[in-house]
Amino acid sequence: MNKKIKILGGIITVLVLFSPLLVNYYFKYKENNFSCRGKMNVTKSGAEYSSSMEFNFKDGKGKFYSIGQFSDADNKNKKVIIHFNFTYLYHNKNDVVLVSSEGIKNSELVALLSPLLPDFFLTKQRGIIFEIHRQDSNYVFINDNMPYLLCSKK
């Protein structure tokens, strides 16, 4: 009986000692592995772009998918689908550097959207820095001290 109590005590001691590491791993995993969806509306000089978008983050690699509608003062209307992979790394606690792995191949579409969207969304090997703050089940993407996107966890 004494031997069983010593073994059980040893197991409990090991679990207590390693529990902070397990908790830390869990929170780091959640920080590096998440997916969210959001909507964006951008208007500038008579042009407008509205889209639904999805970000998937997984261990330094990510996927971006967006479907939207572009319109301008000249009544150009165009359905826009953007899909590409990206890499990311944490610069500070909340600063995340994202770099696109691919770009939009349609140069006319890039010309239409470039006044409205950062190069990260349009051109291969372009980066953007977001502060990503988790709030409940949402993520707030901040760029240049301004909220850029509210992204709801999937």
Short mmCIF file of N, CA and C in Angstrom, two decimals:
data_model
loop_
_atom_site.label_atom_id
_atom_site.label_comp_id
_atom_site.label_asym_id
_atom_site.label_seq_id
_atom_site.Cartn_x
_atom_site.Cartn_y
_atom_site.Cartn_z
N MET A 1 0.82 -1.20 0.00
CA MET A 1 0.00 0.00 0.00
C MET A 1 0.86 1.26 0.00
N ASN A 2 1.94 1.28 0.81
CA ASN A 2 2.83 2.42 0.87
C ASN A 2 3.48 2.70 -0.48
N LYS A 3 3.82 1.61 -1.20
CA LYS A 3 4.44 1.76 -2.51
C LYS A 3 3.49 2.43 -3.50
N LYS A 4 2.21 2.05 -3.47
CA LYS A 4 1.19 2.65 -4.35
C LYS A 4 1.01 4.13 -4.03
N ILE A 5 1.03 4.49 -2.75
CA ILE A 5 0.87 5.90 -2.35
C ILE A 5 2.07 6.72 -2.82
N LYS A 6 3.29 6.15 -2.71
CA LYS A 6 4.49 6.86 -3.17
C LYS A 6 4.45 7.06 -4.68
N ILE A 7 4.02 6.04 -5.42
CA ILE A 7 3.93 6.15 -6.88
C ILE A 7 2.88 7.20 -7.26
N LEU A 8 1.73 7.15 -6.61
CA LEU A 8 0.67 8.13 -6.88
C LEU A 8 1.15 9.54 -6.52
N GLY A 9 1.83 9.68 -5.41
CA GLY A 9 2.38 10.98 -5.01
C GLY A 9 3.40 11.48 -6.02
N GLY A 10 4.24 10.58 -6.54
CA GLY A 10 5.22 10.96 -7.56
C GLY A 10 4.55 11.43 -8.84
N ILE A 11 3.51 10.71 -9.25
CA ILE A 11 2.77 11.09 -10.46
C ILE A 11 2.12 12.46 -10.28
N ILE A 12 1.50 12.68 -9.14
CA ILE A 12 0.86 13.98 -8.87
C ILE A 12 1.90 15.10 -8.86
N THR A 13 3.06 14.84 -8.26
CA THR A 13 4.13 15.84 -8.21
C THR A 13 4.59 16.19 -9.63
N VAL A 14 4.80 15.20 -10.47
CA VAL A 14 5.22 15.44 -11.86
C VAL A 14 4.16 16.25 -12.61
N LEU A 15 2.90 15.89 -12.44
CA LEU A 15 1.82 16.64 -13.10
C LEU A 15 1.78 18.09 -12.65
N VAL A 16 1.94 18.32 -11.36
CA VAL A 16 1.93 19.69 -10.83
C VAL A 16 3.11 20.48 -11.38
N LEU A 17 4.28 19.84 -11.45
CA LEU A 17 5.47 20.53 -11.96
C LEU A 17 5.35 20.88 -13.44
N PHE A 18 4.74 20.00 -14.23
CA PHE A 18 4.64 20.23 -15.67
C PHE A 18 3.37 20.97 -16.10
N SER A 19 2.43 21.15 -15.22
CA SER A 19 1.18 21.81 -15.60
C SER A 19 1.38 23.23 -16.12
N PRO A 20 2.29 24.06 -15.55
CA PRO A 20 2.48 25.39 -16.15
C PRO A 20 2.98 25.32 -17.60
N LEU A 21 3.82 24.34 -17.91
CA LEU A 21 4.29 24.17 -19.28
C LEU A 21 3.16 23.78 -20.21
N LEU A 22 2.30 22.90 -19.76
CA LEU A 22 1.16 22.48 -20.58
C LEU A 22 0.19 23.63 -20.82
N VAL A 23 -0.06 24.41 -19.79
CA VAL A 23 -0.95 25.57 -19.93
C VAL A 23 -0.33 26.58 -20.90
N ASN A 24 0.97 26.84 -20.76
CA ASN A 24 1.65 27.77 -21.66
C ASN A 24 1.59 27.28 -23.10
N TYR A 25 1.83 25.99 -23.31
CA TYR A 25 1.75 25.41 -24.65
C TYR A 25 0.35 25.58 -25.23
N TYR A 26 -0.66 25.36 -24.43
CA TYR A 26 -2.05 25.48 -24.88
C TYR A 26 -2.34 26.90 -25.36
N PHE A 27 -1.93 27.91 -24.58
CA PHE A 27 -2.20 29.30 -24.97
C PHE A 27 -1.37 29.71 -26.19
N LYS A 28 -0.14 29.25 -26.29
CA LYS A 28 0.68 29.53 -27.48
C LYS A 28 0.06 28.88 -28.71
N TYR A 29 -0.45 27.67 -28.56
CA TYR A 29 -1.09 26.98 -29.67
C TYR A 29 -2.30 27.76 -30.15
N LYS A 30 -3.14 28.22 -29.21
CA LYS A 30 -4.33 28.99 -29.59
C LYS A 30 -3.96 30.30 -30.27
N GLU A 31 -2.86 30.90 -29.86
CA GLU A 31 -2.40 32.16 -30.44
C GLU A 31 -1.92 31.96 -31.86
N ASN A 32 -1.33 30.81 -32.16
CA ASN A 32 -0.74 30.54 -33.46
C ASN A 32 -1.63 29.75 -34.40
N ASN A 33 -2.77 29.27 -33.93
CA ASN A 33 -3.64 28.42 -34.73
C ASN A 33 -5.09 28.84 -34.54
N PHE A 34 -5.58 29.65 -35.47
CA PHE A 34 -6.97 30.06 -35.38
C PHE A 34 -7.47 30.45 -36.77
N SER A 35 -8.76 30.47 -36.91
CA SER A 35 -9.42 30.90 -38.15
C SER A 35 -10.51 31.88 -37.79
N CYS A 36 -10.73 32.84 -38.69
CA CYS A 36 -11.79 33.81 -38.43
C CYS A 36 -12.32 34.36 -39.74
N ARG A 37 -13.52 34.93 -39.65
CA ARG A 37 -14.20 35.53 -40.82
C ARG A 37 -14.59 36.96 -40.49
N GLY A 38 -14.53 37.79 -41.51
CA GLY A 38 -14.92 39.18 -41.33
C GLY A 38 -15.43 39.78 -42.62
N LYS A 39 -15.93 41.00 -42.53
CA LYS A 39 -16.42 41.73 -43.69
C LYS A 39 -15.70 43.06 -43.76
N MET A 40 -15.44 43.51 -44.99
CA MET A 40 -14.73 44.77 -45.18
C MET A 40 -15.45 45.60 -46.24
N ASN A 41 -15.58 46.88 -45.96
CA ASN A 41 -16.11 47.83 -46.92
C ASN A 41 -15.13 48.99 -46.99
N VAL A 42 -14.62 49.25 -48.19
CA VAL A 42 -13.66 50.33 -48.39
C VAL A 42 -14.18 51.23 -49.49
N THR A 43 -14.17 52.54 -49.24
CA THR A 43 -14.61 53.52 -50.22
C THR A 43 -13.54 54.59 -50.37
N LYS A 44 -13.21 54.93 -51.61
CA LYS A 44 -12.23 55.98 -51.85
C LYS A 44 -12.42 56.53 -53.26
N SER A 45 -12.54 57.84 -53.37
CA SER A 45 -12.64 58.54 -54.66
C SER A 45 -13.70 57.93 -55.57
N GLY A 46 -14.86 57.63 -55.03
CA GLY A 46 -15.96 57.12 -55.84
C GLY A 46 -15.91 55.62 -56.11
N ALA A 47 -14.83 54.97 -55.70
CA ALA A 47 -14.73 53.53 -55.88
C ALA A 47 -15.06 52.86 -54.55
N GLU A 48 -15.66 51.67 -54.65
CA GLU A 48 -16.05 50.94 -53.44
C GLU A 48 -15.73 49.46 -53.61
N TYR A 49 -15.24 48.88 -52.53
CA TYR A 49 -14.97 47.45 -52.51
C TYR A 49 -15.57 46.88 -51.24
N SER A 50 -16.47 45.92 -51.39
CA SER A 50 -17.09 45.23 -50.26
C SER A 50 -16.77 43.75 -50.38
N SER A 51 -16.36 43.15 -49.26
CA SER A 51 -16.00 41.74 -49.35
C SER A 51 -16.21 41.02 -48.03
N SER A 52 -16.36 39.72 -48.16
CA SER A 52 -16.32 38.81 -47.02
C SER A 52 -14.98 38.10 -47.12
N MET A 53 -14.31 37.96 -45.98
CA MET A 53 -12.98 37.36 -46.03
C MET A 53 -12.78 36.38 -44.90
N GLU A 54 -11.82 35.52 -45.10
CA GLU A 54 -11.50 34.49 -44.11
C GLU A 54 -9.98 34.37 -44.00
N PHE A 55 -9.50 34.35 -42.78
CA PHE A 55 -8.10 34.11 -42.48
C PHE A 55 -7.97 32.78 -41.74
N ASN A 56 -6.98 32.00 -42.11
CA ASN A 56 -6.65 30.76 -41.40
C ASN A 56 -5.17 30.82 -41.03
N PHE A 57 -4.88 30.75 -39.75
CA PHE A 57 -3.51 30.79 -39.23
C PHE A 57 -3.16 29.42 -38.66
N LYS A 58 -2.03 28.86 -39.09
CA LYS A 58 -1.61 27.56 -38.56
C LYS A 58 -0.09 27.47 -38.57
N ASP A 59 0.50 27.62 -37.39
CA ASP A 59 1.93 27.41 -37.18
C ASP A 59 2.82 28.15 -38.19
N GLY A 60 2.59 29.44 -38.38
CA GLY A 60 3.45 30.24 -39.24
C GLY A 60 3.05 30.28 -40.70
N LYS A 61 2.04 29.51 -41.07
CA LYS A 61 1.53 29.52 -42.44
C LYS A 61 0.05 29.82 -42.39
N GLY A 62 -0.42 30.52 -43.40
CA GLY A 62 -1.82 30.88 -43.40
C GLY A 62 -2.44 30.85 -44.78
N LYS A 63 -3.74 30.94 -44.78
CA LYS A 63 -4.50 31.01 -46.04
C LYS A 63 -5.47 32.17 -45.93
N PHE A 64 -5.65 32.88 -47.02
CA PHE A 64 -6.58 34.00 -47.08
C PHE A 64 -7.54 33.74 -48.23
N TYR A 65 -8.81 33.97 -47.98
CA TYR A 65 -9.83 33.81 -49.01
C TYR A 65 -10.82 34.96 -48.88
N SER A 66 -11.14 35.56 -50.01
CA SER A 66 -12.08 36.68 -50.01
C SER A 66 -12.94 36.63 -51.27
N ILE A 67 -14.19 36.97 -51.10
CA ILE A 67 -15.09 37.14 -52.24
C ILE A 67 -15.77 38.49 -52.05
N GLY A 68 -15.73 39.30 -53.10
CA GLY A 68 -16.26 40.65 -52.95
C GLY A 68 -16.76 41.24 -54.24
N GLN A 69 -17.15 42.50 -54.13
CA GLN A 69 -17.72 43.24 -55.25
C GLN A 69 -17.03 44.60 -55.34
N PHE A 70 -16.50 44.93 -56.53
CA PHE A 70 -15.91 46.23 -56.78
C PHE A 70 -16.84 47.04 -57.65
N SER A 71 -17.01 48.31 -57.33
CA SER A 71 -17.77 49.22 -58.20
C SER A 71 -17.12 50.59 -58.12
N ASP A 72 -17.26 51.36 -59.21
CA ASP A 72 -16.71 52.72 -59.19
C ASP A 72 -17.68 53.70 -59.84
N ALA A 73 -17.27 54.96 -59.92
CA ALA A 73 -18.14 56.02 -60.44
C ALA A 73 -18.46 55.80 -61.91
N ASP A 74 -17.62 55.09 -62.64
CA ASP A 74 -17.86 54.81 -64.07
C ASP A 74 -18.73 53.58 -64.27
N ASN A 75 -19.39 53.14 -63.22
CA ASN A 75 -20.26 51.97 -63.23
C ASN A 75 -19.55 50.68 -63.63
N LYS A 76 -18.27 50.61 -63.32
CA LYS A 76 -17.57 49.34 -63.48
C LYS A 76 -17.92 48.50 -62.27
N ASN A 77 -18.49 47.35 -62.51
CA ASN A 77 -18.81 46.41 -61.43
C ASN A 77 -18.08 45.12 -61.73
N LYS A 78 -17.44 44.60 -60.73
CA LYS A 78 -16.67 43.40 -60.96
C LYS A 78 -16.70 42.54 -59.70
N LYS A 79 -17.00 41.26 -59.90
CA LYS A 79 -16.91 40.30 -58.81
C LYS A 79 -15.43 39.98 -58.62
N VAL A 80 -15.00 39.95 -57.37
CA VAL A 80 -13.59 39.76 -57.08
C VAL A 80 -13.42 38.57 -56.13
N ILE A 81 -12.62 37.61 -56.55
CA ILE A 81 -12.27 36.49 -55.69
C ILE A 81 -10.76 36.52 -55.51
N ILE A 82 -10.34 36.58 -54.26
CA ILE A 82 -8.91 36.59 -53.94
C ILE A 82 -8.64 35.39 -53.03
N HIS A 83 -7.65 34.61 -53.40
CA HIS A 83 -7.29 33.43 -52.60
C HIS A 83 -5.78 33.26 -52.70
N PHE A 84 -5.10 33.23 -51.56
CA PHE A 84 -3.66 33.00 -51.58
C PHE A 84 -3.18 32.49 -50.23
N ASN A 85 -1.98 31.96 -50.24
CA ASN A 85 -1.32 31.53 -49.01
C ASN A 85 -0.42 32.66 -48.53
N PHE A 86 -0.10 32.64 -47.25
CA PHE A 86 0.83 33.62 -46.70
C PHE A 86 1.60 32.97 -45.56
N THR A 87 2.69 33.61 -45.20
CA THR A 87 3.44 33.20 -44.02
C THR A 87 3.31 34.32 -43.00
N TYR A 88 3.52 33.99 -41.74
CA TYR A 88 3.44 35.01 -40.71
C TYR A 88 4.37 34.69 -39.55
N LEU A 89 4.74 35.73 -38.85
CA LEU A 89 5.52 35.56 -37.64
C LEU A 89 5.17 36.69 -36.69
N TYR A 90 5.32 36.40 -35.41
CA TYR A 90 5.03 37.39 -34.38
C TYR A 90 6.28 38.22 -34.15
N HIS A 91 6.14 39.53 -34.27
CA HIS A 91 7.27 40.44 -34.06
C HIS A 91 7.36 40.82 -32.59
N ASN A 92 6.27 41.19 -32.02
CA ASN A 92 6.14 41.44 -30.58
C ASN A 92 4.98 40.58 -30.11
N LYS A 93 4.47 40.88 -28.95
CA LYS A 93 3.37 40.06 -28.42
C LYS A 93 2.16 40.07 -29.34
N ASN A 94 1.75 41.25 -29.83
CA ASN A 94 0.55 41.34 -30.67
C ASN A 94 0.83 41.69 -32.13
N ASP A 95 2.06 42.13 -32.45
CA ASP A 95 2.37 42.51 -33.83
C ASP A 95 2.66 41.26 -34.66
N VAL A 96 1.92 41.11 -35.74
CA VAL A 96 2.08 39.95 -36.61
C VAL A 96 2.44 40.45 -38.00
N VAL A 97 3.54 39.94 -38.54
CA VAL A 97 3.98 40.30 -39.88
C VAL A 97 3.48 39.21 -40.82
N LEU A 98 2.65 39.60 -41.80
CA LEU A 98 2.12 38.67 -42.79
C LEU A 98 2.78 38.98 -44.13
N VAL A 99 3.20 37.95 -44.85
CA VAL A 99 3.81 38.12 -46.17
C VAL A 99 3.09 37.20 -47.15
N SER A 100 2.56 37.78 -48.22
CA SER A 100 1.80 37.00 -49.20
C SER A 100 2.73 36.11 -50.01
N SER A 101 2.29 34.91 -50.28
CA SER A 101 3.06 33.96 -51.09
C SER A 101 2.67 34.03 -52.55
N GLU A 102 1.53 34.60 -52.84
CA GLU A 102 1.02 34.67 -54.21
C GLU A 102 0.35 36.02 -54.40
N GLY A 103 0.03 36.36 -55.62
CA GLY A 103 -0.66 37.60 -55.91
C GLY A 103 -1.76 37.38 -56.94
N ILE A 104 -2.51 38.44 -57.21
CA ILE A 104 -3.56 38.37 -58.23
C ILE A 104 -2.89 38.45 -59.60
N LYS A 105 -3.21 37.53 -60.46
CA LYS A 105 -2.57 37.47 -61.77
C LYS A 105 -3.19 38.44 -62.78
N ASN A 106 -4.41 38.90 -62.52
CA ASN A 106 -5.10 39.82 -63.42
C ASN A 106 -4.65 41.25 -63.13
N SER A 107 -3.80 41.81 -64.00
CA SER A 107 -3.23 43.14 -63.76
C SER A 107 -4.29 44.24 -63.79
N GLU A 108 -5.37 44.05 -64.57
CA GLU A 108 -6.46 45.04 -64.58
C GLU A 108 -7.15 45.10 -63.21
N LEU A 109 -7.36 43.95 -62.63
CA LEU A 109 -7.97 43.88 -61.31
C LEU A 109 -7.06 44.50 -60.24
N VAL A 110 -5.77 44.26 -60.34
CA VAL A 110 -4.81 44.85 -59.41
C VAL A 110 -4.87 46.37 -59.53
N ALA A 111 -4.94 46.89 -60.75
CA ALA A 111 -5.01 48.34 -60.97
C ALA A 111 -6.29 48.93 -60.37
N LEU A 112 -7.42 48.21 -60.47
CA LEU A 112 -8.67 48.69 -59.91
C LEU A 112 -8.63 48.73 -58.37
N LEU A 113 -8.04 47.67 -57.80
CA LEU A 113 -8.08 47.53 -56.33
C LEU A 113 -6.92 48.21 -55.60
N SER A 114 -5.85 48.53 -56.30
CA SER A 114 -4.68 49.06 -55.60
C SER A 114 -4.92 50.37 -54.84
N PRO A 115 -5.83 51.25 -55.29
CA PRO A 115 -6.10 52.44 -54.46
C PRO A 115 -6.88 52.10 -53.17
N LEU A 116 -7.49 50.91 -53.13
CA LEU A 116 -8.37 50.56 -52.01
C LEU A 116 -7.75 49.58 -51.02
N LEU A 117 -6.86 48.72 -51.48
CA LEU A 117 -6.32 47.66 -50.63
C LEU A 117 -4.80 47.72 -50.56
N PRO A 118 -4.23 47.34 -49.44
CA PRO A 118 -2.78 47.26 -49.34
C PRO A 118 -2.22 46.21 -50.30
N ASP A 119 -0.96 46.37 -50.67
CA ASP A 119 -0.30 45.45 -51.60
C ASP A 119 -0.32 44.00 -51.13
N PHE A 120 -0.35 43.78 -49.82
CA PHE A 120 -0.38 42.41 -49.29
C PHE A 120 -1.50 41.60 -49.92
N PHE A 121 -2.65 42.21 -50.15
CA PHE A 121 -3.81 41.51 -50.69
C PHE A 121 -3.76 41.34 -52.21
N LEU A 122 -2.81 42.01 -52.87
CA LEU A 122 -2.81 42.05 -54.32
C LEU A 122 -1.57 41.46 -54.99
N THR A 123 -0.42 41.60 -54.35
CA THR A 123 0.85 41.32 -55.00
C THR A 123 1.66 40.27 -54.23
N LYS A 124 2.35 39.43 -54.94
CA LYS A 124 3.19 38.39 -54.36
C LYS A 124 4.34 39.00 -53.57
N GLN A 125 4.67 38.36 -52.45
CA GLN A 125 5.80 38.73 -51.60
C GLN A 125 5.69 40.15 -51.03
N ARG A 126 4.48 40.57 -50.71
CA ARG A 126 4.27 41.86 -50.05
C ARG A 126 3.81 41.60 -48.63
N GLY A 127 4.23 42.46 -47.74
CA GLY A 127 3.91 42.25 -46.34
C GLY A 127 3.02 43.32 -45.76
N ILE A 128 2.48 43.00 -44.61
CA ILE A 128 1.68 43.95 -43.84
C ILE A 128 1.84 43.57 -42.37
N ILE A 129 1.79 44.56 -41.53
CA ILE A 129 1.88 44.30 -40.09
C ILE A 129 0.54 44.62 -39.46
N PHE A 130 -0.01 43.65 -38.78
CA PHE A 130 -1.25 43.84 -38.02
C PHE A 130 -0.95 43.63 -36.55
N GLU A 131 -1.60 44.40 -35.72
CA GLU A 131 -1.71 44.04 -34.31
C GLU A 131 -2.98 43.22 -34.24
N ILE A 132 -2.90 42.04 -33.72
CA ILE A 132 -4.09 41.19 -33.62
C ILE A 132 -4.41 41.01 -32.14
N HIS A 133 -5.57 41.53 -31.74
CA HIS A 133 -5.99 41.44 -30.35
C HIS A 133 -7.22 40.54 -30.26
N ARG A 134 -7.16 39.61 -29.36
CA ARG A 134 -8.31 38.72 -29.16
C ARG A 134 -9.26 39.37 -28.17
N GLN A 135 -10.53 39.41 -28.53
CA GLN A 135 -11.58 39.93 -27.65
C GLN A 135 -12.73 38.95 -27.69
N ASP A 136 -12.90 38.22 -26.61
CA ASP A 136 -13.89 37.14 -26.53
C ASP A 136 -13.65 36.16 -27.66
N SER A 137 -14.62 35.97 -28.54
CA SER A 137 -14.43 35.03 -29.65
C SER A 137 -14.13 35.76 -30.96
N ASN A 138 -13.67 36.99 -30.85
CA ASN A 138 -13.34 37.79 -32.02
C ASN A 138 -11.87 38.20 -32.00
N TYR A 139 -11.39 38.60 -33.16
CA TYR A 139 -10.03 39.12 -33.30
C TYR A 139 -10.15 40.49 -33.95
N VAL A 140 -9.46 41.47 -33.38
CA VAL A 140 -9.44 42.81 -33.96
C VAL A 140 -8.08 42.98 -34.63
N PHE A 141 -8.09 43.23 -35.94
CA PHE A 141 -6.87 43.48 -36.69
C PHE A 141 -6.69 45.00 -36.76
N ILE A 142 -5.56 45.47 -36.27
CA ILE A 142 -5.27 46.91 -36.22
C ILE A 142 -4.05 47.16 -37.09
N ASN A 143 -4.14 48.20 -37.93
CA ASN A 143 -3.03 48.60 -38.78
C ASN A 143 -2.86 50.10 -38.65
N ASP A 144 -1.66 50.57 -38.40
CA ASP A 144 -1.38 52.00 -38.20
C ASP A 144 -2.29 52.61 -37.13
N ASN A 145 -2.45 51.92 -36.03
CA ASN A 145 -3.24 52.38 -34.87
C ASN A 145 -4.72 52.56 -35.17
N MET A 146 -5.20 51.97 -36.25
CA MET A 146 -6.62 52.05 -36.59
C MET A 146 -7.19 50.65 -36.75
N PRO A 147 -8.38 50.40 -36.20
CA PRO A 147 -9.01 49.10 -36.44
C PRO A 147 -9.23 48.89 -37.92
N TYR A 148 -8.82 47.74 -38.40
CA TYR A 148 -8.89 47.43 -39.81
C TYR A 148 -9.98 46.42 -40.11
N LEU A 149 -10.13 45.46 -39.19
CA LEU A 149 -11.06 44.37 -39.43
C LEU A 149 -11.44 43.73 -38.10
N LEU A 150 -12.72 43.45 -37.95
CA LEU A 150 -13.20 42.63 -36.85
C LEU A 150 -13.46 41.26 -37.43
N CYS A 151 -12.73 40.29 -36.96
CA CYS A 151 -12.75 38.96 -37.51
C CYS A 151 -13.32 38.01 -36.47
N SER A 152 -14.46 37.38 -36.77
CA SER A 152 -15.13 36.50 -35.81
C SER A 152 -14.59 35.09 -35.94
N LYS A 153 -14.32 34.48 -34.81
CA LYS A 153 -13.79 33.13 -34.80
C LYS A 153 -14.77 32.17 -35.45
N LYS A 154 -14.23 31.26 -36.26
CA LYS A 154 -15.06 30.28 -36.95
C LYS A 154 -15.46 29.17 -36.01
#
